[in-house]
Short mmCIF file of C-alpha atoms and ligand atoms in Angstrom, two decimals:
data_model
loop_
_atom_site.label_atom_id
_atom_site.label_comp_id
_atom_site.label_asym_id
_atom_site.label_seq_id
_atom_site.Cartn_x
_atom_site.Cartn_y
_atom_site.Cartn_z
CA MET A 397 -6.24 11.24 -15.88
CA ASP A 398 -6.06 10.97 -19.67
CA HIS A 399 -8.98 8.59 -19.92
CA PHE A 400 -11.33 11.14 -18.36
CA THR A 401 -11.76 13.97 -20.87
CA TYR A 402 -14.51 16.24 -22.19
CA ARG A 403 -16.11 15.04 -25.43
CA ASN A 404 -19.19 16.67 -26.93
CA PHE A 405 -19.46 19.00 -23.89
CA ASP A 406 -19.59 16.25 -21.27
CA LEU A 407 -16.91 14.67 -19.14
CA CYS A 408 -16.43 11.10 -20.33
CA CYS A 409 -14.71 7.98 -19.11
CA GLU A 410 -13.08 6.69 -22.27
CA GLN A 411 -15.99 7.09 -24.72
CA VAL A 412 -18.82 6.83 -22.22
CA SER A 413 -20.45 10.09 -21.12
CA LEU A 414 -20.74 10.36 -17.36
CA ARG A 415 -24.07 12.13 -17.89
CA SER A 416 -25.53 9.16 -19.72
CA LEU A 417 -24.05 6.80 -17.15
CA ALA A 418 -25.70 8.75 -14.33
CA ALA A 419 -29.01 8.62 -16.21
CA ASP A 420 -28.69 4.84 -16.59
CA ILE A 421 -27.45 3.78 -13.19
CA GLY A 422 -27.95 6.74 -10.85
CA THR A 423 -25.54 8.38 -8.44
CA PRO A 424 -23.32 8.15 -6.48
CA ALA A 425 -21.29 5.72 -8.57
CA TYR A 426 -17.65 4.81 -8.94
CA VAL A 427 -16.57 4.76 -12.58
CA TYR A 428 -13.34 3.01 -13.61
CA SER A 429 -11.49 3.05 -16.93
CA LYS A 430 -10.24 -0.33 -18.07
CA ALA A 431 -7.72 1.31 -20.41
CA ALA A 432 -6.25 3.35 -17.55
CA LEU A 433 -5.93 0.26 -15.34
CA LEU A 434 -4.13 -1.71 -18.01
CA GLU A 435 -1.91 1.20 -19.00
CA SER A 436 -0.53 1.59 -15.52
CA TYR A 437 -0.08 -2.14 -14.99
CA ARG A 438 1.77 -2.43 -18.31
CA ALA A 439 3.92 0.61 -17.51
CA TYR A 440 5.23 -1.29 -14.45
CA ASP A 441 5.69 -4.45 -16.44
CA ASP A 442 7.67 -2.61 -19.13
CA ALA A 443 9.75 -0.57 -16.68
CA PHE A 444 11.01 -3.74 -14.97
CA ALA A 445 11.25 -5.83 -18.15
CA GLU A 446 15.01 -6.26 -17.92
CA VAL A 447 14.82 -8.29 -14.68
CA PRO A 448 12.62 -11.27 -13.77
CA HIS A 449 9.67 -9.70 -11.95
CA VAL A 450 6.04 -10.07 -10.91
CA VAL A 451 3.78 -7.04 -10.50
CA CYS A 452 1.51 -8.10 -7.62
CA TYR A 453 -1.36 -5.60 -7.60
CA SER A 454 -2.18 -4.67 -4.01
CA ILE A 455 -5.80 -5.69 -3.76
CA LYS A 456 -6.57 -3.48 -0.79
CA ALA A 457 -6.58 -0.38 -3.04
CA ASN A 458 -9.59 -1.57 -5.01
CA ALA A 459 -10.83 -5.11 -4.59
CA ASN A 460 -13.71 -5.12 -7.05
CA LEU A 461 -13.83 -8.45 -8.88
CA GLY A 462 -14.17 -6.73 -12.26
CA VAL A 463 -11.03 -4.69 -11.59
CA LEU A 464 -9.18 -7.74 -10.29
CA ALA A 465 -10.16 -9.98 -13.20
CA THR A 466 -9.01 -7.31 -15.66
CA LEU A 467 -5.57 -7.21 -14.07
CA ALA A 468 -5.38 -10.99 -13.61
CA ARG A 469 -6.11 -11.51 -17.31
CA ALA A 470 -3.37 -9.04 -18.18
CA GLY A 471 -0.90 -11.21 -16.27
CA ALA A 472 -0.65 -9.40 -12.94
CA GLY A 473 -0.12 -11.14 -9.63
CA ALA A 474 -1.81 -10.10 -6.39
CA ASP A 475 -0.67 -8.79 -3.01
CA ILE A 476 -3.20 -9.76 -0.34
CA VAL A 477 -3.50 -8.95 3.37
CA SER A 478 -6.41 -11.11 4.52
CA GLY A 479 -8.31 -14.32 3.97
CA GLY A 480 -11.03 -12.25 2.33
CA GLU A 481 -8.54 -10.88 -0.17
CA LEU A 482 -7.25 -14.42 -0.84
CA PHE A 483 -10.84 -15.46 -1.58
CA ARG A 484 -11.29 -12.52 -3.96
CA ALA A 485 -7.93 -13.06 -5.65
CA LEU A 486 -8.70 -16.71 -6.37
CA ARG A 487 -12.27 -15.91 -7.44
CA ALA A 488 -10.94 -13.24 -9.85
CA GLY A 489 -8.56 -15.72 -11.45
CA PHE A 490 -5.13 -14.79 -10.13
CA PRO A 491 -2.94 -17.90 -10.27
CA PRO A 492 -1.89 -18.84 -6.70
CA SER A 493 1.70 -18.92 -7.92
CA ARG A 494 1.45 -15.14 -8.34
CA ILE A 495 -0.15 -14.32 -4.97
CA ILE A 496 1.83 -12.94 -2.04
CA PHE A 497 0.43 -12.56 1.46
CA SER A 498 1.47 -9.45 3.43
CA GLY A 499 0.23 -8.01 6.73
CA VAL A 500 1.12 -7.95 10.43
CA GLY A 501 -1.73 -10.06 11.76
CA LYS A 502 -2.36 -13.19 9.72
CA THR A 503 -4.46 -15.73 11.61
CA ARG A 504 -3.81 -19.49 11.63
CA ASP A 505 -6.89 -20.05 9.50
CA GLU A 506 -5.70 -17.51 6.96
CA MET A 507 -2.25 -19.13 6.88
CA ARG A 508 -3.80 -22.56 6.39
CA ASP A 509 -6.02 -21.39 3.52
CA ALA A 510 -3.08 -19.71 1.79
CA LEU A 511 -0.85 -22.76 2.24
CA GLU A 512 -3.54 -25.03 0.87
CA ALA A 513 -3.91 -22.71 -2.12
CA GLU A 514 -0.11 -22.93 -2.63
CA ILE A 515 0.55 -19.21 -2.91
CA LEU A 516 3.90 -17.81 -4.00
CA MET A 517 5.05 -16.29 -0.71
CA PHE A 518 4.29 -15.09 2.80
CA ASN A 519 5.74 -11.73 3.81
CA VAL A 520 6.32 -12.32 7.51
CA GLU A 521 6.42 -9.35 9.86
CA SER A 522 7.47 -10.71 13.26
CA LEU A 523 9.11 -13.68 14.96
CA SER A 524 5.82 -14.65 16.59
CA GLU A 525 4.18 -14.80 13.19
CA LEU A 526 7.12 -16.76 11.79
CA ARG A 527 6.87 -19.41 14.53
CA THR A 528 3.13 -19.71 14.06
CA LEU A 529 3.48 -20.10 10.30
CA ASP A 530 6.13 -22.77 10.87
CA GLU A 531 3.72 -24.70 13.10
CA VAL A 532 0.78 -24.39 10.73
CA ALA A 533 2.89 -25.49 7.75
CA ARG A 534 4.28 -28.51 9.64
CA GLU A 535 0.73 -29.52 10.65
CA LEU A 536 -0.12 -29.56 6.93
CA GLY A 537 3.12 -31.34 6.06
CA VAL A 538 4.36 -28.53 3.81
CA ARG A 539 6.99 -25.78 3.90
CA ALA A 540 5.83 -22.18 3.73
CA PRO A 541 7.78 -20.01 1.28
CA VAL A 542 8.76 -16.95 3.27
CA ALA A 543 10.22 -13.47 2.92
CA LEU A 544 10.81 -11.39 6.01
CA ARG A 545 9.47 -7.89 5.82
CA VAL A 546 12.28 -5.72 7.05
CA ASN A 547 11.72 -2.20 8.27
CA PRO A 548 14.50 -0.17 6.66
CA ASP A 549 13.82 2.93 8.79
CA VAL A 550 13.73 5.56 6.07
CA ASP A 551 11.44 8.57 6.02
CA PRO A 552 9.05 8.20 3.10
CA GLN A 553 7.97 11.87 3.41
CA THR A 554 4.27 11.15 3.23
CA HIS A 555 1.20 11.53 5.47
CA PRO A 556 1.97 9.98 8.90
CA TYR A 557 -1.01 7.60 8.70
CA ILE A 558 0.38 6.00 5.54
CA ALA A 559 4.09 5.97 6.41
CA THR A 560 5.06 2.43 7.37
CA GLY A 561 8.86 2.19 7.16
CA LEU A 562 9.79 4.33 10.16
CA LYS A 563 11.36 2.92 13.33
CA THR A 564 8.20 3.76 15.24
CA SER A 565 5.74 1.95 13.00
CA LYS A 566 4.16 -1.43 13.72
CA PHE A 567 5.32 -2.86 10.41
CA GLY A 568 8.16 -5.19 9.60
CA ILE A 569 11.11 -6.54 11.55
CA PRO A 570 13.54 -3.85 12.72
CA PHE A 571 16.58 -3.69 10.46
CA ALA A 572 18.93 -4.34 13.39
CA GLN A 573 17.11 -7.60 14.24
CA ALA A 574 16.82 -8.85 10.67
CA LEU A 575 19.92 -11.09 10.51
CA GLU A 576 18.98 -12.90 13.67
CA ALA A 577 15.39 -13.34 12.50
CA TYR A 578 16.59 -14.81 9.22
CA GLU A 579 18.85 -17.24 11.06
CA GLU A 580 15.93 -18.46 13.08
CA ALA A 581 13.77 -18.70 9.93
CA ALA A 582 16.46 -20.73 8.16
CA SER A 583 16.47 -23.22 11.04
CA LEU A 584 12.71 -23.94 10.92
CA LYS A 585 11.44 -27.08 9.23
CA GLY A 586 8.07 -25.66 8.22
CA VAL A 587 9.53 -22.61 6.54
CA GLU A 588 11.61 -22.10 3.44
CA VAL A 589 13.41 -18.76 3.30
CA VAL A 590 13.03 -17.38 -0.19
CA GLY A 591 13.13 -13.62 -0.12
CA ALA A 592 13.35 -10.22 1.49
CA ASP A 593 10.55 -7.68 1.59
CA MET A 594 9.92 -4.03 2.40
CA HIS A 595 7.15 -1.46 2.10
CA ILE A 596 7.89 2.01 3.39
CA GLY A 597 4.66 3.89 2.85
CA SER A 598 2.06 5.05 0.42
CA GLN A 599 1.61 8.06 -1.88
CA LEU A 600 5.35 8.68 -2.08
CA THR A 601 6.15 11.43 -4.54
CA LYS A 602 9.94 11.09 -4.57
CA ALA A 603 12.13 8.22 -5.71
CA ALA A 604 14.94 8.77 -3.21
CA PRO A 605 13.31 7.09 -0.16
CA PHE A 606 12.62 3.97 -2.27
CA ALA A 607 16.21 3.91 -3.50
CA ASP A 608 17.57 4.37 0.05
CA ALA A 609 15.40 1.56 1.38
CA VAL A 610 16.30 -0.83 -1.44
CA ALA A 611 19.99 -0.09 -0.87
CA ARG A 612 19.57 -1.09 2.79
CA LEU A 613 17.73 -4.24 1.79
CA ALA A 614 20.44 -5.08 -0.76
CA SER A 615 23.11 -4.84 1.91
CA LEU A 616 21.08 -7.22 4.06
CA VAL A 617 20.69 -9.70 1.18
CA LYS A 618 24.48 -9.72 0.74
CA ALA A 619 25.05 -10.29 4.44
CA LEU A 620 22.56 -13.17 4.35
CA ARG A 621 24.28 -14.76 1.40
CA GLU A 622 27.55 -14.65 3.31
CA ARG A 623 25.76 -16.70 5.97
CA ALA A 624 24.60 -19.18 3.30
CA ILE A 625 21.00 -17.94 3.43
CA ALA A 626 20.01 -17.77 -0.21
CA ILE A 627 17.67 -14.94 -1.13
CA ARG A 628 16.04 -15.35 -4.53
CA THR A 629 13.35 -12.64 -4.45
CA VAL A 630 13.27 -9.04 -3.33
CA ASP A 631 9.88 -7.44 -2.81
CA VAL A 632 10.11 -3.67 -3.02
CA GLY A 633 6.54 -3.10 -1.80
CA GLY A 634 4.17 -0.53 -3.23
CA GLY A 635 3.78 3.12 -2.49
CA LEU A 636 4.42 5.04 -5.68
CA GLY A 637 2.26 8.17 -5.48
CA ILE A 638 -0.15 9.60 -8.02
CA ARG A 639 -0.81 13.14 -9.15
CA HIS A 640 -3.85 14.67 -7.47
CA ARG A 641 -2.96 18.30 -8.03
CA GLU A 642 0.57 19.65 -8.08
CA GLU A 643 2.48 16.54 -7.07
CA THR A 644 5.03 15.30 -9.57
CA PRO A 645 5.61 11.67 -8.56
CA PRO A 646 8.25 9.72 -10.46
CA THR A 647 7.01 7.95 -13.59
CA HIS A 648 7.06 4.14 -13.60
CA ARG A 649 10.30 4.32 -15.56
CA GLU A 650 11.96 6.81 -13.19
CA TYR A 651 10.90 4.66 -10.27
CA ALA A 652 12.39 1.57 -11.94
CA MET A 653 15.60 3.47 -12.78
CA ALA A 654 16.02 4.41 -9.12
CA LEU A 655 15.65 0.80 -7.94
CA LEU A 656 17.14 -1.29 -10.69
CA PRO A 657 20.86 -0.66 -10.15
CA ALA A 658 20.80 -2.31 -6.70
CA LEU A 659 18.37 -5.04 -7.76
CA ARG A 660 20.18 -5.97 -10.97
CA GLU A 661 23.37 -6.52 -9.05
CA LEU A 662 21.63 -8.95 -6.68
CA GLY A 663 20.30 -11.09 -9.53
CA VAL A 664 16.93 -11.66 -7.85
CA THR A 665 13.34 -11.91 -9.02
CA VAL A 666 11.77 -8.56 -8.21
CA LEU A 667 8.28 -8.47 -6.69
CA LEU A 668 6.27 -5.25 -6.70
CA GLU A 669 3.12 -4.46 -4.70
CA PRO A 670 1.62 -1.34 -6.26
CA GLY A 671 -1.96 -0.40 -5.45
CA ARG A 672 -2.78 3.27 -5.75
CA SER A 673 -0.54 3.92 -8.75
CA ILE A 674 -2.44 1.27 -10.74
CA VAL A 675 -5.99 2.14 -9.89
CA GLY A 676 -6.02 5.64 -8.30
CA ASN A 677 -6.23 7.71 -11.42
CA ALA A 678 -8.28 5.08 -13.21
CA GLY A 679 -11.44 5.96 -11.27
CA VAL A 680 -13.77 8.80 -10.33
CA LEU A 681 -16.69 9.15 -7.95
CA LEU A 682 -19.69 10.44 -9.88
CA THR A 683 -22.16 12.40 -7.79
CA ARG A 684 -25.08 14.80 -8.16
CA VAL A 685 -25.63 18.16 -6.50
CA LEU A 686 -28.65 17.97 -4.19
CA TYR A 687 -28.71 21.49 -2.78
CA ARG A 688 -26.88 24.78 -2.60
CA LYS A 689 -26.63 26.52 0.72
CA ASP A 690 -25.26 29.93 1.67
CA THR A 691 -24.99 30.60 5.41
CA GLY A 692 -23.62 34.09 5.00
CA ASN A 693 -20.27 32.84 6.30
CA LYS A 694 -19.80 30.06 3.83
CA LYS A 695 -21.19 28.51 0.73
CA PHE A 696 -21.91 24.79 0.62
CA VAL A 697 -22.63 22.47 -2.25
CA VAL A 698 -24.48 19.45 -0.82
CA ILE A 699 -23.99 16.35 -2.95
CA ASP A 700 -25.37 12.81 -2.82
CA ALA A 701 -21.95 11.24 -2.12
CA ALA A 702 -20.45 11.45 1.36
CA MET A 703 -17.61 10.47 3.64
CA ASN A 704 -18.98 6.93 3.75
CA ASP A 705 -18.28 6.73 0.00
CA LEU A 706 -14.88 8.45 0.04
CA ILE A 707 -13.28 9.00 3.43
CA ARG A 708 -9.87 10.17 2.20
CA PRO A 709 -10.46 13.96 2.43
CA PRO A 710 -11.41 14.02 6.14
CA LEU A 711 -9.12 11.14 7.12
CA TYR A 712 -5.90 12.15 5.40
CA ASP A 713 -6.63 15.74 4.43
CA SER A 714 -6.30 14.56 0.88
CA TYR A 715 -7.12 16.70 -2.12
CA HIS A 716 -9.39 15.33 -4.83
CA GLU A 717 -10.09 17.55 -7.79
CA VAL A 718 -13.81 18.14 -8.38
CA ARG A 719 -14.87 18.61 -12.00
CA PRO A 720 -18.28 19.51 -13.38
CA VAL A 721 -19.55 16.89 -15.82
CA SER A 722 -20.94 19.67 -18.00
CA GLU A 723 -18.08 21.39 -19.81
CA ALA A 724 -20.22 24.51 -20.20
CA ARG A 725 -19.88 25.19 -16.45
CA LEU A 726 -16.13 25.65 -16.88
CA GLY A 727 -16.68 28.86 -18.86
CA GLY A 728 -18.97 30.34 -16.19
CA PRO A 729 -18.32 32.13 -12.89
CA THR A 730 -16.42 30.49 -10.02
CA GLU A 731 -17.04 30.59 -6.29
CA LYS A 732 -15.38 29.31 -3.14
CA VAL A 733 -17.36 26.42 -1.62
CA ASP A 734 -17.22 23.40 0.64
CA VAL A 735 -18.45 20.29 -1.15
CA VAL A 736 -20.23 18.26 1.53
CA GLY A 737 -22.33 15.11 1.84
CA PRO A 738 -25.54 14.30 3.70
CA ILE A 739 -23.86 12.63 6.70
CA CYS A 740 -24.37 14.05 10.17
CA GLU A 741 -20.73 14.96 10.85
CA SER A 742 -18.79 18.12 10.22
CA GLY A 743 -16.03 15.87 8.89
CA ASP A 744 -18.28 14.94 6.01
CA PHE A 745 -16.65 16.89 3.20
CA LEU A 746 -15.08 15.96 -0.10
CA ALA A 747 -13.55 19.39 -0.74
CA LYS A 748 -13.04 22.39 1.52
CA ASP A 749 -12.71 26.08 0.61
CA ARG A 750 -12.41 25.08 -3.00
CA GLU A 751 -12.67 27.58 -5.87
CA LEU A 752 -15.04 25.77 -8.23
CA ALA A 753 -17.08 26.59 -11.28
CA ARG A 754 -20.53 27.56 -9.98
CA THR A 755 -22.81 24.53 -10.01
CA GLU A 756 -26.58 24.35 -9.69
CA GLU A 757 -28.89 21.83 -8.08
CA GLY A 758 -29.10 18.71 -10.23
CA ASP A 759 -25.62 19.18 -11.76
CA LEU A 760 -23.28 16.21 -11.93
CA LEU A 761 -19.78 16.38 -10.47
CA ALA A 762 -16.85 14.00 -10.76
CA VAL A 763 -14.53 13.59 -7.78
CA MET A 764 -11.27 12.71 -9.47
CA SER A 765 -8.45 10.29 -8.56
CA ALA A 766 -10.85 8.18 -6.53
CA GLY A 767 -10.09 4.73 -7.92
CA ALA A 768 -7.82 3.71 -5.03
CA TYR A 769 -8.93 3.53 -1.39
CA GLY A 770 -12.30 4.98 -2.41
CA PHE A 771 -14.88 2.21 -2.59
CA ALA A 772 -12.39 -0.03 -0.79
CA MET A 773 -12.77 2.09 2.37
CA ALA A 774 -16.48 2.82 1.94
CA SER A 775 -18.88 2.02 4.77
CA ASN A 776 -22.60 1.97 5.42
CA TYR A 777 -22.45 4.77 7.98
CA ASN A 778 -25.81 6.51 8.36
CA THR A 779 -27.27 3.34 6.76
CA ARG A 780 -26.27 4.53 3.33
CA PRO A 781 -26.12 1.81 0.67
CA ARG A 782 -22.70 1.67 -0.92
CA ALA A 783 -22.41 3.13 -4.41
CA ALA A 784 -22.56 1.18 -7.66
CA GLU A 785 -19.26 0.47 -9.42
CA VAL A 786 -18.90 0.56 -13.18
CA LEU A 787 -16.05 -0.54 -15.42
CA VAL A 788 -15.85 1.26 -18.76
CA ASP A 789 -14.22 -0.32 -21.79
CA GLY A 790 -14.23 1.97 -24.84
CA ASN A 791 -17.85 2.83 -25.56
CA ARG A 792 -19.31 0.08 -23.36
CA TYR A 793 -19.64 -0.36 -19.65
CA THR A 794 -20.35 -3.12 -17.15
CA ILE A 795 -21.89 -2.62 -13.71
CA VAL A 796 -19.23 -4.55 -11.81
CA ARG A 797 -21.02 -4.04 -8.49
CA ARG A 798 -24.66 -3.11 -8.28
CA ARG A 799 -25.75 -0.41 -5.88
CA GLU A 800 -26.57 -1.90 -2.48
CA THR A 801 -30.22 -2.14 -1.51
CA TYR A 802 -31.76 -1.50 1.91
CA GLU A 803 -32.36 -5.25 2.16
CA ASP A 804 -28.62 -5.84 1.63
CA LEU A 805 -27.94 -3.56 4.58
CA VAL A 806 -30.00 -5.56 7.07
CA ALA A 807 -29.20 -9.02 5.67
CA GLY A 808 -27.56 -10.96 8.48
CA GLU A 809 -29.22 -8.96 11.27
CA THR A 810 -31.97 -10.30 13.51
CA THR A 811 -34.17 -8.96 16.29
CA PRO A 812 -33.99 -11.10 19.46
N1 LLP B 368 2.08 -3.36 0.21
C1 LLP B 368 1.83 -3.19 1.52
C2 LLP B 368 2.45 -4.07 2.49
C3 LLP B 368 0.98 -2.13 1.93
O1 LLP B 368 0.75 -1.95 3.22
C4 LLP B 368 0.39 -1.28 0.96
C5 LLP B 368 -0.50 -0.20 1.35
C6 LLP B 368 0.67 -1.53 -0.40
C7 LLP B 368 1.52 -2.57 -0.74
C8 LLP B 368 0.10 -0.69 -1.50
O2 LLP B 368 0.52 0.63 -1.41
P1 LLP B 368 0.15 1.68 -2.57
O3 LLP B 368 0.91 1.29 -3.80
O4 LLP B 368 -1.31 1.64 -2.78
O5 LLP B 368 0.60 2.99 -2.00
N2 LLP B 368 -5.83 4.14 2.74
C9 LLP B 368 -4.67 4.96 2.45
C10 LLP B 368 -3.52 4.15 1.91
C11 LLP B 368 -3.09 3.03 2.81
C12 LLP B 368 -1.99 2.19 2.24
C13 LLP B 368 -1.77 0.96 3.07
N3 LLP B 368 -0.81 0.06 2.57
C14 LLP B 368 -5.04 6.08 1.51
O6 LLP B 368 -6.22 6.18 1.14
O7 LLP B 368 -4.22 6.92 1.17
#
């Protein structure tokens, strides 16, 4: 997380001190680095430069309009999974010709909106969906550009909740049924077969499962071409992991090197759907210590952020480094603590049994690597307003989402 470093004794995002940010806008707050976002996007773009490609940022990881507009302006495309994400993508300025629509449960309305917007492609995940899309497209008098998402059945070696390319998962069309599904797709008047698609999981820290899956997909593309079904695009999905602690995920270049041999040979346009690896290490959750508590059995640091702000630790057992904003704390004593929020659940923790520099009430902490699936999965549980989001650019910042108010939380509700 090179864009989060100590300068003049405080942890900073680029050149903005998190202490001064907290004083200006309060806590909890998500703080994103524009430079980090662009660096990771460009690293993908460079790594795949030798083949025609579109890096379609997976909006689900962080859908803030400020984040999206930054990537759209840099030339990225978007991977969406809902009508809401289509709305955001268009609002943020992604050209429809760079938007792809993934997901197992697209509704007719969502299909219609995406067809009317003339998006690049639908990644179709079942025959039922394919037939519905065919109908909707014919009703509109258009042909839907389609890739079938094929489940290559490889083990991505990641947390079971975020593995998607196994035989037992709900995603994609089983590899063994793919040829038949393509033949049906090729026969439909409302559908134009354009590509093949996969996504095997998230937070993958090895390149081999990606390479295995792409090799399977490449063999399918060849078999399809023998049947005169022309495949012009291959979507390799997202899933490249980030470093939280000791993981050593492949770099963008290593990832590209693992995939390119098979892709180059096919002569296709390569689509990518990265989410976490673009935004994960570009953001932190900034929070303040409310209380210290020692029960005799355990020490707790109670902070003003909670599982409603960042659910990843209890949900996936994920590790997020916790850093004091004040560099001076790093030289002091350490202690083993649970870092917990104010929510009435024992699952409300951001770090467990963690050896941390001793912090006092009022201290600021940064929960690192929180840019992906942080705010995006936040809720209003316990009627907690969702945090503010800030995008830093050099020595300036923009509040790209204001903190929710209590009025926001009840807007839309009525008493009978
Ligand atoms: N494409 C498809 C079809 C996906 O399902 C996903 C993520 C992506 C792309 C982007 O994957 P990424 O590059 O971000 O790994 N909430 C979980 C992660 C769920 C990922 C779901 N699908 C977490 O916090 O770890």
